[in-house]
Coordinates of N, CA and C in Angstrom, one line a residue:
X1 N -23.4 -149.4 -82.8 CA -23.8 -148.3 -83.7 C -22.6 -147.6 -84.2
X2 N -21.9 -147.4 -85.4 CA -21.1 -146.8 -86.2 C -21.5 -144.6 -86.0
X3 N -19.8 -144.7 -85.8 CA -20.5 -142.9 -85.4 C -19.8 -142.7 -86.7
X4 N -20.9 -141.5 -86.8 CA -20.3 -140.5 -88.4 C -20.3 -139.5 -87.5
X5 N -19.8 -139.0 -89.0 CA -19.3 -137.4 -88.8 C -20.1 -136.5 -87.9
X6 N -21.8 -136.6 -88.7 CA -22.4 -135.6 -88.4 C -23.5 -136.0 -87.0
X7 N -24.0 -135.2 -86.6 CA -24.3 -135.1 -85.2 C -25.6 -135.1 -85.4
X8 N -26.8 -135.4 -84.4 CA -28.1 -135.2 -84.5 C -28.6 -133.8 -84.8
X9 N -28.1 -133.2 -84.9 CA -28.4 -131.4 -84.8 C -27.7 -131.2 -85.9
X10 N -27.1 -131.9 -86.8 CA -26.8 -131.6 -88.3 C -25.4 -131.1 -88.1
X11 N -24.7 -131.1 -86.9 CA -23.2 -130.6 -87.4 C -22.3 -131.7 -87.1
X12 N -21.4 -131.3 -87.2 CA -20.0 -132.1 -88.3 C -19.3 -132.3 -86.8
X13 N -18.6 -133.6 -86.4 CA -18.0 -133.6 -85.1 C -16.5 -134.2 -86.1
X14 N -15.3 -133.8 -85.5 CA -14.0 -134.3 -85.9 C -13.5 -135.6 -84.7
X15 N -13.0 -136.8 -84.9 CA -12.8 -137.4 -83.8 C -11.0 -137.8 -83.6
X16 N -10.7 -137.2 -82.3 CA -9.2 -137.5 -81.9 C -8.9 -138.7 -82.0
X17 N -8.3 -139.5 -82.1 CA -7.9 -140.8 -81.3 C -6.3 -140.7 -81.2
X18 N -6.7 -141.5 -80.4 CA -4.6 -141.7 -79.6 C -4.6 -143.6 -80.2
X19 N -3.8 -143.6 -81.6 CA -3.3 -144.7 -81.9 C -4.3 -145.8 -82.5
X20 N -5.6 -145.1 -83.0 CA -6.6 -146.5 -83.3 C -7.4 -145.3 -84.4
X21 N -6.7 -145.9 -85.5 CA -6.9 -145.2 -87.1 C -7.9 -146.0 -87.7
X22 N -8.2 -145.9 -88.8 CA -9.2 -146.3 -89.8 C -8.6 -145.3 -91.2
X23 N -7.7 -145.7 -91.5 CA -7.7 -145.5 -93.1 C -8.1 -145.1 -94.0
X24 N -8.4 -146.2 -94.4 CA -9.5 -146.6 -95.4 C -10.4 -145.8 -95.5
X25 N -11.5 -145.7 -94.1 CA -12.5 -144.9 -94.2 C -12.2 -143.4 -94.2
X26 N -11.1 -143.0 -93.2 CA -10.8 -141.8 -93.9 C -10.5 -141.3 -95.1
X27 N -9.7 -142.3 -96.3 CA -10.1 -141.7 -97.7 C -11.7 -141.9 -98.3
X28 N -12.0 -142.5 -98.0 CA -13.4 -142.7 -98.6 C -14.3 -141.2 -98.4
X29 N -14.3 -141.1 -96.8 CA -14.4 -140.0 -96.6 C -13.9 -138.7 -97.5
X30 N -12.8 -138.7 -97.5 CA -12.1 -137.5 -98.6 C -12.7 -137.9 -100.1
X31 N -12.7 -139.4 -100.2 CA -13.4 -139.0 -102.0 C -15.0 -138.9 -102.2
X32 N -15.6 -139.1 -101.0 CA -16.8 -138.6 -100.8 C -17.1 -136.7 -100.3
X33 N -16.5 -136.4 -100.1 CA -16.4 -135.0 -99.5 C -15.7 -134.5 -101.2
X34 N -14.9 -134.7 -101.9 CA -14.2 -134.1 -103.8 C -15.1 -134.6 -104.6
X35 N -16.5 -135.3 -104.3 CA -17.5 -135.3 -105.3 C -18.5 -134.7 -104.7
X36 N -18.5 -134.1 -103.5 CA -19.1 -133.2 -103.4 C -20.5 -133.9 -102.5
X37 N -20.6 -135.0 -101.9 CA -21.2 -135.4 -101.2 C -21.2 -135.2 -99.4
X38 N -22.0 -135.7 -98.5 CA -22.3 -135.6 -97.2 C -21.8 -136.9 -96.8
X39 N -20.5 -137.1 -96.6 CA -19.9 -138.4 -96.5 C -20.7 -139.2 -94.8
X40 N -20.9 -140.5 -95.1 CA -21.8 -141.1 -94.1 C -20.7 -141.8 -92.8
X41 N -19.2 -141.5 -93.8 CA -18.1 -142.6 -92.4 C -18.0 -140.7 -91.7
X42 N -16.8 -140.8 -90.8 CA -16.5 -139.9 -89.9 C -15.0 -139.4 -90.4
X43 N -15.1 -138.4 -89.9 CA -13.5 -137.8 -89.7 C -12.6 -137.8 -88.3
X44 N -11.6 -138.1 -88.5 CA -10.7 -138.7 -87.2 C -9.7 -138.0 -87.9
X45 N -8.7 -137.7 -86.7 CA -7.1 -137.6 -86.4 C -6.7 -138.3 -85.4
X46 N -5.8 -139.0 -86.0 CA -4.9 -139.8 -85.3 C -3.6 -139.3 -84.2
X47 N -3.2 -139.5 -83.4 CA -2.3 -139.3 -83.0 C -0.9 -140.4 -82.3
X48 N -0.1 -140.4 -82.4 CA 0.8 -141.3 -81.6 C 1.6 -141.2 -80.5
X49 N 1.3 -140.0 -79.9 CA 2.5 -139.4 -78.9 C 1.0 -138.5 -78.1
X50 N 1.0 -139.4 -77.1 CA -0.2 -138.5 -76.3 C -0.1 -136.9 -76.2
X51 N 1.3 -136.6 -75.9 CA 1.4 -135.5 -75.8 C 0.5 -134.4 -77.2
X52 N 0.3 -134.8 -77.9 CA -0.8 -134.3 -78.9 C -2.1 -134.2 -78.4
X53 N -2.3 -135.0 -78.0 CA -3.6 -134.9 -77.5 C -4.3 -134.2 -76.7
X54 N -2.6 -134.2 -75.7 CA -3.0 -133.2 -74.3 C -3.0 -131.6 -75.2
X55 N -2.3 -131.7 -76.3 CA -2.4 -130.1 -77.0 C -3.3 -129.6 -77.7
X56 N -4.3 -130.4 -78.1 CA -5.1 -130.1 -78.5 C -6.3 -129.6 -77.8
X57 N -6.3 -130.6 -76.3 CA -7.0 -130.1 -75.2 C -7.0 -129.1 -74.2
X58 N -6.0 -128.7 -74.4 CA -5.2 -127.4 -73.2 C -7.0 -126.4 -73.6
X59 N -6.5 -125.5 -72.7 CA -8.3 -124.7 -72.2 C -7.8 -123.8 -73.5
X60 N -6.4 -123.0 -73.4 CA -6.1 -122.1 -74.7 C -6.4 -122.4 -76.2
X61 N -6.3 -123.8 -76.3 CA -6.2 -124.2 -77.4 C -7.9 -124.4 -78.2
X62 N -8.6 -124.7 -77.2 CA -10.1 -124.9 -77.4 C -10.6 -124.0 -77.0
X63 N -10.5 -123.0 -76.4 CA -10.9 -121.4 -76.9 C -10.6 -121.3 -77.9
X64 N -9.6 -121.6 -78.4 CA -9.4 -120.8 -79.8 C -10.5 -121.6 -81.1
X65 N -10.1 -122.5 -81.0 CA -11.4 -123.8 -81.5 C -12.6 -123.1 -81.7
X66 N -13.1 -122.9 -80.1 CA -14.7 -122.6 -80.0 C -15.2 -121.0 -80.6
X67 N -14.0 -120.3 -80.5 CA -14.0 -119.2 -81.2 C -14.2 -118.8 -82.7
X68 N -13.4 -119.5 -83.2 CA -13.0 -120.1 -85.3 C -14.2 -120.7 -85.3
X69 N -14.6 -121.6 -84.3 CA -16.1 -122.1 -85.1 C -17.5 -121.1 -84.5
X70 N -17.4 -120.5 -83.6 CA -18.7 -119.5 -83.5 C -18.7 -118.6 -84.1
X71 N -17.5 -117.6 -84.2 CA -17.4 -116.4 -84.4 C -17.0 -116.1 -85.9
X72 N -16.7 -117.3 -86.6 CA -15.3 -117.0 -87.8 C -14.9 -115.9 -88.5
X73 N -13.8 -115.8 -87.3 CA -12.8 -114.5 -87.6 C -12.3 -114.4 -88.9
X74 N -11.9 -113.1 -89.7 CA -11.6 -112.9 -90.8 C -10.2 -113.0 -90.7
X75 N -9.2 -113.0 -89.4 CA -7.5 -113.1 -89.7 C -7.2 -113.6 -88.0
X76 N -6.2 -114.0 -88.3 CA -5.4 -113.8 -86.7 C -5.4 -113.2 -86.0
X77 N -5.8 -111.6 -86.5 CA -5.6 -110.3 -85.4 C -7.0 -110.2 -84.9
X78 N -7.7 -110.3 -85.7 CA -9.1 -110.5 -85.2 C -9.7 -111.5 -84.3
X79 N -8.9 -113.2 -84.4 CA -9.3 -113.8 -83.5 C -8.6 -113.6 -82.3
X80 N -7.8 -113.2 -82.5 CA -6.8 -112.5 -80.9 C -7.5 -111.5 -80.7
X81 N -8.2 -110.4 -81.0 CA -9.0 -109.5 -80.4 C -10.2 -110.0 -79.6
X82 N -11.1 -111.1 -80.4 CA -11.8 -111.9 -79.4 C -11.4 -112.6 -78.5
X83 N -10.8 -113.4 -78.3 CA -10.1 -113.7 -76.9 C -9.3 -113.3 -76.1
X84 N -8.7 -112.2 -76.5 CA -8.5 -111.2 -75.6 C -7.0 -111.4 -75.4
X85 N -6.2 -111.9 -76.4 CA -5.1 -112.4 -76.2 C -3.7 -111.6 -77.0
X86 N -2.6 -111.8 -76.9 CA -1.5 -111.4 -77.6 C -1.7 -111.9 -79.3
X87 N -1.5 -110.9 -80.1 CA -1.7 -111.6 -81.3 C -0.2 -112.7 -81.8
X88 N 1.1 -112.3 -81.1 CA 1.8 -113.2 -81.2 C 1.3 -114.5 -80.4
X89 N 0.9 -114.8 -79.3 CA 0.7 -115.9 -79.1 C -0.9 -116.5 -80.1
X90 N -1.3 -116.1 -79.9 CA -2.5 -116.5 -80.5 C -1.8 -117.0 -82.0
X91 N -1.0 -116.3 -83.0 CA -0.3 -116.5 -84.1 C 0.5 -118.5 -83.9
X92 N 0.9 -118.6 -82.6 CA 1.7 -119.1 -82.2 C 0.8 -120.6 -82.2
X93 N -0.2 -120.1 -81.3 CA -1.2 -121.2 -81.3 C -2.1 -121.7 -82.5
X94 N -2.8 -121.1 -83.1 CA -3.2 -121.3 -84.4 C -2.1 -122.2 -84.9
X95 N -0.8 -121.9 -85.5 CA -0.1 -122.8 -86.1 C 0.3 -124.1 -85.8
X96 N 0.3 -124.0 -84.4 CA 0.2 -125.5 -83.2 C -1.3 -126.1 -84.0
X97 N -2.1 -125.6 -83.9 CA -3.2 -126.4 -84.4 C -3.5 -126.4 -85.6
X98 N -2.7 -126.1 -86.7 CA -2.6 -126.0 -88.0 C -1.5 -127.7 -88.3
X99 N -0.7 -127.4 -87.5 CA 0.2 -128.7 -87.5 C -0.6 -130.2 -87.1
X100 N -1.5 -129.7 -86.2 CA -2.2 -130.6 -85.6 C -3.6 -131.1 -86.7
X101 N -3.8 -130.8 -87.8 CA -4.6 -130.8 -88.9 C -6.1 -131.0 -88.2
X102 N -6.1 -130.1 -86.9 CA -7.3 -129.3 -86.7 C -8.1 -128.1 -87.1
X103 N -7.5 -127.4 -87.8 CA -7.7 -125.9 -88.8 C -6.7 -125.6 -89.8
X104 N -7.7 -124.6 -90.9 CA -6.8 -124.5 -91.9 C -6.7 -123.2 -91.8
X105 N -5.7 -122.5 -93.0 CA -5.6 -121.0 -92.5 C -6.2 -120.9 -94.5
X106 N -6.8 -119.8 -94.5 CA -7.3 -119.5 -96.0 C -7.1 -118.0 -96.2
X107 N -5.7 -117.7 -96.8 CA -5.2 -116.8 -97.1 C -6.2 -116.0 -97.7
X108 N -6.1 -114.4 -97.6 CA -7.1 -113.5 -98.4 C -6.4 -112.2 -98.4
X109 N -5.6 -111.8 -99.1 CA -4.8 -110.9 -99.2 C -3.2 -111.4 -98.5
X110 N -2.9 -110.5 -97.8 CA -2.1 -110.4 -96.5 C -3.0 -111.4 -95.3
X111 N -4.0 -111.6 -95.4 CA -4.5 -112.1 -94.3 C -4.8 -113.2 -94.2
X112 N -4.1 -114.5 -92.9 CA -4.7 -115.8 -92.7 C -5.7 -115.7 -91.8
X113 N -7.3 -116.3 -92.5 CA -8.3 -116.4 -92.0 C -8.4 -117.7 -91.4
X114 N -8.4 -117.9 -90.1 CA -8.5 -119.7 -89.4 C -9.9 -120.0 -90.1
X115 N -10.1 -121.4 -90.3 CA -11.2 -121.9 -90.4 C -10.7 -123.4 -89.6
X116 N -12.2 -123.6 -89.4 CA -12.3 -125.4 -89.0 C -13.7 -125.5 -89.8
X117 N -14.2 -126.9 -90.1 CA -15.4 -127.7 -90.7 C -16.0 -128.0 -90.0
X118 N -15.7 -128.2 -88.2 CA -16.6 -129.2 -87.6 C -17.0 -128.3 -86.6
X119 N -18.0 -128.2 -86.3 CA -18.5 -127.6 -84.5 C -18.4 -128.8 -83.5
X120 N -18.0 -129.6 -83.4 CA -17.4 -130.3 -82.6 C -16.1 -131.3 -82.4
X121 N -15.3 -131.7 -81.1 CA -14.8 -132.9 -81.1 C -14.7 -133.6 -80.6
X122 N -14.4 -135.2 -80.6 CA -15.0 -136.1 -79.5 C -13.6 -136.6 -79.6
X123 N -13.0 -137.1 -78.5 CA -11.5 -137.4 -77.8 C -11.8 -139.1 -77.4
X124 N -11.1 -139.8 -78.3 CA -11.1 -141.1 -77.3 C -9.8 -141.6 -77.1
X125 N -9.8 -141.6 -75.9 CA -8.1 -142.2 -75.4 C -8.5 -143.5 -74.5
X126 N -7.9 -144.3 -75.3 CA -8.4 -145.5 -74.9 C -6.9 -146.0 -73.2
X127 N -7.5 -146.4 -72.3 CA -6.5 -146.9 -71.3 C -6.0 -148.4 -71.3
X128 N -6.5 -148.8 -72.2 CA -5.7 -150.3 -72.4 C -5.0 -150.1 -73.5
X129 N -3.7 -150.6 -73.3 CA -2.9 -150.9 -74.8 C -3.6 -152.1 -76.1
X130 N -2.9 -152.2 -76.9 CA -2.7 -153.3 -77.2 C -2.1 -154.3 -76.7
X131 N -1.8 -155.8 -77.1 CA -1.0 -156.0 -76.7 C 0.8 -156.2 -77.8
X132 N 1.2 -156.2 -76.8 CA 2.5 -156.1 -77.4 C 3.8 -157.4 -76.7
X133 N 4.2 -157.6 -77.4 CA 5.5 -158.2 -76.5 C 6.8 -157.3 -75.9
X134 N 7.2 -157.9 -75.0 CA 8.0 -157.0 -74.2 C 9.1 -156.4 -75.3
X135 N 9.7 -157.1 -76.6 CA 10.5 -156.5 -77.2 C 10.2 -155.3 -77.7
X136 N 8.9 -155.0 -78.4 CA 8.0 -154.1 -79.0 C 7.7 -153.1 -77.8
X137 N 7.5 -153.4 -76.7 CA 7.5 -152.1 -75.5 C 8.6 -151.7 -75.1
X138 N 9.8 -152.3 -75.8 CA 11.2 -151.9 -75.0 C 11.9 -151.3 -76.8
X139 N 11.5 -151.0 -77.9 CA 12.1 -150.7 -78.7 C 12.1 -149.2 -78.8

């Protein structure tokens, strides 16, 4: 069975992967979402360096996640008020996951408002490689 985007409960899941992209379907995706449709493939972020992955999962980082999608804070200082955090760090983090093209920031004055599209995300990290030859493991 092919997973989309959207969830049995109607919301939007984002999917991580470490190294196992789909293209294709992600623009189709995007030119289905700029006509303004309920695109039927899924949304993924790729990554190549696990160490991404582990950043996106840290507990700090998905508070901040589960916050932007329950709460959606009107600025920075506001979502650092709900989690109870430093507004510099919190500033700090948000941009880590800005880089990470898991939230956007939507200026409104002086003020970046976090947003994300999806109430969920599903992480596959696969433990088998590909295969490769020893040259390609050693380059």
């Amino acid at each position: 069975m092919a997973k989309t985007g959207n969830s049995p409960d109607g919301g939007r899941t984002l999917y991580v992967r470490f190294r196992h992209g789909d293209e294709d379907g992600l623009r189709d995706t995007f030119r289905a979402l700029d006509r303004g449709e309920t695109p039927e493939s899924h949304f993924e972020v790729v990554f190549e360096d696990p160490a991404d992955v582990h950043r996106v999962t840290r507990p700090r980082n998905l508070e901040l996640l589960r916050t932007i999608a329950q709460r959606e804070p009107e600025s920075i200082r506001e979502t650092a008020r709900l989690v109870e955090r430093d507004v510099r760090q919190v500033h700090d983090n948000l941009a880590e996951l800005e880089e990470l093209h898991l939230l956007e920031f939507e200026e409104e004055g002086r003020q970046k408002r976090p947003t994300v599209w999806y109430d969920s995300i599903e992480v596959d990290l696969s433990l088998t490689a590909p295969e490769t030859t020893r040259d390609e493991a050693n380059a």
